[in-house]
Coordinates of C-alpha atoms in Angstrom, one line a residue:
M1 CA 37.6 -33.2 56.1
I2 CA 38.1 -29.9 54.4
D3 CA 37.2 -27.0 56.6
R4 CA 35.5 -25.0 53.8
E5 CA 33.3 -28.0 53.0
T6 CA 32.4 -28.8 56.6
E7 CA 31.5 -25.1 57.2
A8 CA 29.2 -25.3 54.1
V9 CA 27.4 -28.4 55.5
N10 CA 27.1 -26.9 59.0
L11 CA 25.2 -23.9 57.7
H12 CA 22.3 -26.1 56.4
R13 CA 22.1 -23.6 53.6
S14 CA 22.1 -25.3 50.2
P15 CA 21.9 -23.6 46.8
T16 CA 19.5 -26.4 45.8
I17 CA 17.0 -25.6 48.5
R18 CA 17.4 -21.8 47.9
R19 CA 16.6 -22.3 44.3
R20 CA 13.6 -24.5 45.2
R21 CA 12.3 -21.9 47.6
L22 CA 12.7 -19.1 45.1
G23 CA 10.7 -21.0 42.6
V24 CA 7.8 -21.6 45.0
E25 CA 7.7 -17.9 45.8
L26 CA 7.9 -16.7 42.2
R27 CA 5.0 -19.1 41.3
R28 CA 3.0 -17.8 44.2
H29 CA 3.4 -14.2 43.2
R30 CA 2.7 -15.0 39.6
E31 CA -0.6 -16.7 40.4
A32 CA -1.5 -13.9 42.8
A33 CA -1.0 -11.4 40.0
G34 CA -3.0 -13.5 37.6
V35 CA -0.2 -13.6 35.0
T36 CA 0.4 -16.6 32.8
I37 CA 3.8 -18.2 32.1
D38 CA 3.4 -17.3 28.4
V39 CA 3.2 -13.6 29.4
V40 CA 6.3 -13.8 31.6
A41 CA 8.3 -15.6 28.9
E42 CA 7.3 -13.0 26.3
R43 CA 8.3 -10.1 28.5
L44 CA 11.6 -11.7 29.4
G45 CA 12.3 -12.8 25.9
C46 CA 12.8 -16.4 26.8
S47 CA 11.0 -19.8 26.4
T48 CA 8.1 -20.8 28.6
S49 CA 10.0 -23.9 29.6
K50 CA 12.7 -21.7 31.2
V51 CA 10.1 -19.9 33.3
S52 CA 8.5 -23.2 34.3
R53 CA 11.9 -24.7 35.2
I54 CA 12.7 -21.6 37.4
E55 CA 9.4 -22.1 39.2
T56 CA 10.0 -25.8 39.8
G57 CA 13.6 -25.1 41.1
H58 CA 15.3 -27.0 38.3
T59 CA 17.0 -23.9 36.8
S60 CA 18.7 -21.0 38.5
A61 CA 17.4 -17.5 37.9
S62 CA 19.7 -14.6 37.7
P63 CA 19.1 -11.7 40.2
S64 CA 18.2 -9.5 37.2
D65 CA 15.7 -12.1 35.9
V66 CA 14.1 -12.2 39.4
Q67 CA 13.9 -8.4 39.5
N68 CA 12.3 -8.3 36.1
I69 CA 9.8 -11.1 36.9
L70 CA 8.7 -9.4 40.1
D71 CA 8.3 -6.1 38.3
I72 CA 5.9 -7.8 36.0
Y73 CA 3.9 -9.0 39.1
G74 CA 4.0 -5.6 40.7
V75 CA 5.7 -6.9 43.8
G76 CA 6.9 -4.3 46.3
P77 CA 10.6 -3.4 46.9
A78 CA 11.0 -5.1 50.3
I79 CA 9.9 -8.6 49.0
T80 CA 11.7 -8.1 45.7
A81 CA 15.0 -7.3 47.6
E82 CA 14.6 -10.5 49.7
L83 CA 13.9 -12.7 46.7
V84 CA 16.7 -11.2 44.6
Q85 CA 19.1 -12.0 47.5
I86 CA 17.8 -15.6 47.6
A87 CA 18.5 -15.7 43.8
R88 CA 22.1 -14.7 44.5
E89 CA 22.5 -17.4 47.2
A90 CA 21.0 -20.0 44.9
R91 CA 23.7 -19.4 42.3
Q92 CA 26.5 -20.1 44.7
K93 CA 28.3 -23.4 44.4
G94 CA 27.6 -26.1 47.0
W95 CA 30.4 -28.0 48.8
W96 CA 29.7 -30.9 46.4
H97 CA 30.4 -28.9 43.3
P98 CA 33.9 -30.4 42.7
Y99 CA 32.1 -33.8 42.4
S100 CA 29.4 -32.6 40.0
T101 CA 30.8 -34.8 37.2
V102 CA 29.8 -37.9 39.1
L103 CA 26.6 -36.7 40.7
T104 CA 23.2 -36.8 39.1
G105 CA 20.1 -35.0 40.3
A106 CA 19.6 -32.7 43.2
Y107 CA 19.6 -35.1 46.1
V108 CA 22.9 -34.1 47.7
G109 CA 21.8 -30.5 47.7
L110 CA 18.5 -31.3 49.4
E111 CA 20.1 -33.6 51.9
T112 CA 22.5 -30.9 52.9
A113 CA 19.6 -28.6 53.8
A114 CA 17.5 -31.2 55.6
R115 CA 16.7 -31.0 59.3
S116 CA 15.8 -34.7 59.5
I117 CA 16.1 -37.7 57.2
W118 CA 14.2 -41.0 57.3
V119 CA 15.4 -43.9 55.3
Y120 CA 14.1 -47.3 54.5
E121 CA 16.6 -49.5 52.6
Q122 CA 16.0 -53.0 51.3
Q123 CA 19.3 -54.0 49.6
V124 CA 22.4 -51.9 50.6
V125 CA 23.7 -49.8 53.4
P126 CA 22.7 -46.2 52.8
G127 CA 25.5 -43.7 51.7
L128 CA 25.4 -41.8 55.0
L129 CA 26.3 -45.1 56.9
Q130 CA 28.8 -46.7 54.5
S131 CA 32.4 -47.4 55.1
E132 CA 34.8 -46.3 52.4
E133 CA 35.7 -49.9 51.6
Y134 CA 32.0 -51.0 51.4
G135 CA 31.3 -48.0 49.1
I136 CA 34.1 -48.9 46.7
A137 CA 33.0 -52.5 46.5
L138 CA 29.3 -51.6 46.1
I139 CA 29.9 -49.0 43.3
R140 CA 32.4 -51.3 41.5
G141 CA 29.8 -54.1 41.5
A142 CA 26.8 -52.1 40.5
R143 CA 28.4 -49.7 38.0
Q144 CA 31.0 -51.6 36.1
E145 CA 31.3 -49.0 33.4
L146 CA 32.9 -46.5 35.8
T147 CA 36.6 -45.8 35.9
D148 CA 38.6 -46.2 39.2
Q149 CA 38.8 -42.4 39.3
E150 CA 35.0 -42.0 39.0
I151 CA 34.5 -44.6 41.7
E152 CA 36.9 -42.8 44.0
Q153 CA 35.1 -39.5 43.5
R154 CA 31.7 -41.1 44.2
V155 CA 33.0 -42.7 47.4
R156 CA 34.7 -39.4 48.4
V157 CA 31.5 -37.4 48.2
R158 CA 29.7 -40.1 50.3
M159 CA 32.4 -39.7 53.0
E160 CA 32.0 -35.9 52.9
R161 CA 28.2 -36.3 53.2
Q162 CA 28.7 -38.1 56.5
A163 CA 29.7 -34.8 58.1
L164 CA 26.0 -34.1 58.5
L165 CA 25.9 -36.7 61.3
I166 CA 28.7 -35.2 63.5
Q167 CA 28.6 -31.5 62.8
D168 CA 27.8 -29.0 65.6
D169 CA 24.1 -29.0 64.6
P170 CA 23.7 -32.6 63.2
I171 CA 20.7 -33.9 61.3
D172 CA 18.2 -36.3 62.9
L173 CA 18.7 -39.6 61.1
R174 CA 16.3 -42.5 61.4
V175 CA 17.0 -45.6 59.4
V176 CA 15.3 -48.9 59.0
L177 CA 17.4 -51.6 57.3
D178 CA 15.9 -54.8 55.9
E179 CA 17.7 -57.9 57.2
A180 CA 18.8 -58.5 53.5
V181 CA 21.2 -55.6 53.9
L182 CA 23.1 -57.4 56.6
S183 CA 23.0 -60.7 54.8
R184 CA 24.8 -59.7 51.6
P185 CA 28.6 -59.6 52.1
V186 CA 29.4 -56.7 49.8
G187 CA 33.2 -56.7 49.2
G188 CA 33.7 -60.0 51.0
D189 CA 33.9 -61.1 54.6
A190 CA 36.5 -58.5 55.9
V191 CA 34.9 -55.5 54.2
M192 CA 31.4 -56.5 55.4
R193 CA 32.5 -57.0 59.0
G194 CA 34.1 -53.6 58.8
Q195 CA 30.8 -52.2 57.6
L196 CA 29.0 -53.8 60.5
Q197 CA 31.4 -52.1 62.8
K198 CA 30.7 -48.8 61.2
L199 CA 27.0 -49.3 61.6
I200 CA 27.6 -49.9 65.3
E201 CA 29.6 -46.8 65.6
I202 CA 27.0 -44.6 63.9
A203 CA 24.1 -46.2 65.7
R204 CA 25.5 -45.0 69.0
L205 CA 25.3 -41.4 68.0
P206 CA 22.6 -39.6 69.9
N207 CA 21.0 -38.1 66.7
V208 CA 20.8 -41.5 64.9
T209 CA 18.2 -44.2 65.3
L210 CA 19.0 -47.5 63.5
Q211 CA 16.5 -50.4 63.4
I212 CA 16.6 -53.7 61.6
L213 CA 13.5 -55.2 60.0
P214 CA 13.9 -59.0 60.3
F215 CA 12.9 -61.5 57.6
A216 CA 10.5 -63.1 60.2
V217 CA 8.2 -60.1 59.8
G218 CA 7.2 -61.4 56.4
A219 CA 5.3 -59.1 54.1
H220 CA 5.3 -55.5 55.3
A221 CA 4.2 -52.0 54.3
A222 CA 7.5 -51.1 52.5
M223 CA 7.6 -54.1 50.1
D224 CA 7.4 -51.8 47.1
G225 CA 10.9 -50.6 47.7
T226 CA 13.5 -48.3 49.2
F227 CA 12.8 -44.6 49.8
V228 CA 14.1 -41.5 51.7
I229 CA 12.0 -38.8 53.4
L230 CA 13.7 -35.4 53.7
E231 CA 12.2 -32.9 56.2
F232 CA 13.2 -29.3 56.2
E233 CA 13.1 -26.9 59.1
E234 CA 11.9 -23.7 57.5
E235 CA 8.2 -23.4 56.7
G236 CA 8.8 -22.4 53.1
D237 CA 10.7 -25.6 52.3
A238 CA 8.3 -28.4 51.5
D239 CA 9.4 -31.9 52.6
V240 CA 10.2 -34.4 49.8
V241 CA 10.3 -38.1 49.2
F242 CA 13.2 -39.4 47.2
I243 CA 13.2 -42.8 45.4
D244 CA 16.6 -43.8 44.1
N245 CA 17.2 -45.5 40.7
A246 CA 20.0 -46.0 38.2
T247 CA 19.3 -42.8 36.3
G248 CA 19.2 -40.4 39.2
G249 CA 16.0 -41.0 41.1
L250 CA 12.5 -39.6 41.5
F251 CA 11.3 -36.8 43.8
L252 CA 7.8 -36.8 45.2
E253 CA 6.4 -33.6 46.8
K254 CA 2.6 -33.8 46.8
N255 CA 1.0 -33.8 50.2
E256 CA -0.7 -37.1 49.7
E257 CA 2.5 -38.7 48.6
L258 CA 4.3 -37.4 51.7
R259 CA 1.5 -38.7 53.9
K260 CA 1.6 -42.1 52.3
Y261 CA 5.4 -42.6 52.7
T262 CA 5.4 -41.2 56.2
S263 CA 2.7 -43.7 57.1
I264 CA 4.7 -46.5 55.5
F265 CA 7.8 -45.5 57.4
D266 CA 6.0 -45.4 60.7
T267 CA 4.6 -48.8 60.0
V268 CA 7.9 -50.5 59.3
R269 CA 9.5 -48.8 62.2
A270 CA 6.9 -50.3 64.5
A271 CA 7.5 -53.7 62.9
A272 CA 11.3 -53.5 63.2
L273 CA 13.4 -54.4 66.2
T274 CA 14.0 -51.6 68.7
A275 CA 17.1 -49.6 68.3
D276 CA 18.7 -51.3 71.3
A277 CA 17.8 -54.8 70.0
S278 CA 19.1 -53.9 66.6
L279 CA 22.4 -52.7 67.9
E280 CA 22.8 -55.9 69.9
W281 CA 22.1 -58.0 66.9
I282 CA 24.6 -56.2 64.7
E283 CA 27.2 -56.7 67.4
L284 CA 26.5 -60.4 67.3
L285 CA 26.7 -60.5 63.5
V286 CA 30.3 -59.1 63.6
E287 CA 31.2 -62.4 65.3
E288 CA 28.7 -64.7 63.5
P289 CA 27.8 -63.2 60.1
L290 CA 24.6 -64.2 58.4
W291 CA 26.4 -65.0 55.2
K292 CA 28.5 -67.6 57.0
S293 CA 25.9 -69.2 59.3
K294 CA 23.1 -69.8 56.8
R295 CA 23.0 -72.4 54.0
R296 CA 23.7 -70.8 50.7
V297 CA 21.5 -71.1 47.6
S298 CA 24.5 -71.4 45.4
G299 CA 28.2 -72.0 45.8

C-alpha cells in the first residue's frame, strides 16, 4: 500500500464529501437570503445548471466563486472564510484520482469519508471483501468489453479501498450476504475457495460484522435488491443509500428513503445467521463448497 494513499484514507477527509457539504451550506444560505438560483447565475455570469450542480455537490466551486456567492447572500466574514476553505479542500485530488479513468460516480469518495457502512448483497462478494483473484474473475465475466489493463486498474482500486478496514481508525462495516453469493464459484473452484478464506479473515476483524442470509429464510425484506448505506460522523454530512448498477449507480438521500432502507437492513440482519454461526458455516464451505455438494441445474 502506498503511504500517501493510506494517509489520505486514514484522514476520513474526502474531496467528494467536502464538495457535498459545501453545496448544502451554500443552498442553506441562499434560501435564508431569499435569493433565487437565477439571480445567482446572472450575478456570476454562468448558467443556472452550474449553480444547481454546485449546490448538489456534483460540481466543484472555486474559492473565488464561493466568495462571490456568499457576498451576494450577505454572509459574514467568519462563515465565508470557513466555506472558502472547504472549497479549497473540495478541489484537492482524492487518493483514487489515478484510477479516475475506470471509476464512475462519486461512490469511492463517499465511502472514504464514511464512519460506518452497511451492505446487503445478493449476487457477489462486495468490493471491500474481495480477493484480488475473485475481483479479476468477476470483472472479466461481467464487463467483457474491458481491456486487461482496465480490469487491473479496477481491481487495484478495490484492493486500495480495503485499507479502510485496517487503518488506525477503521470504518464500522456490517455486511449481510445472501447464500447465493457463496453458491456461485466465481473464477472456479480454487479462486472461490480463496475468496471464502478471505471472508473468514475479514470477518474476524473487530470492526466487521458478517452475516449470511440462508435460502431457507425464503422471501425477505431485501428481495428488491442489493444496497449500501453510508453513514457519516459529522452532523453536516447527510447519510446516503447507494444502489449499484452497470452505469454507475443511484444515490438516495431523502430522510424517508434512508429510514426505509435502514429498516430493511435491520430486518434482514435479524433474519440472517448470527456472525458466529455465519463464520462457522463459511469455514465448513471451504472444505465442502455449495457448488460441489448440490445438484446442478445444468452441466
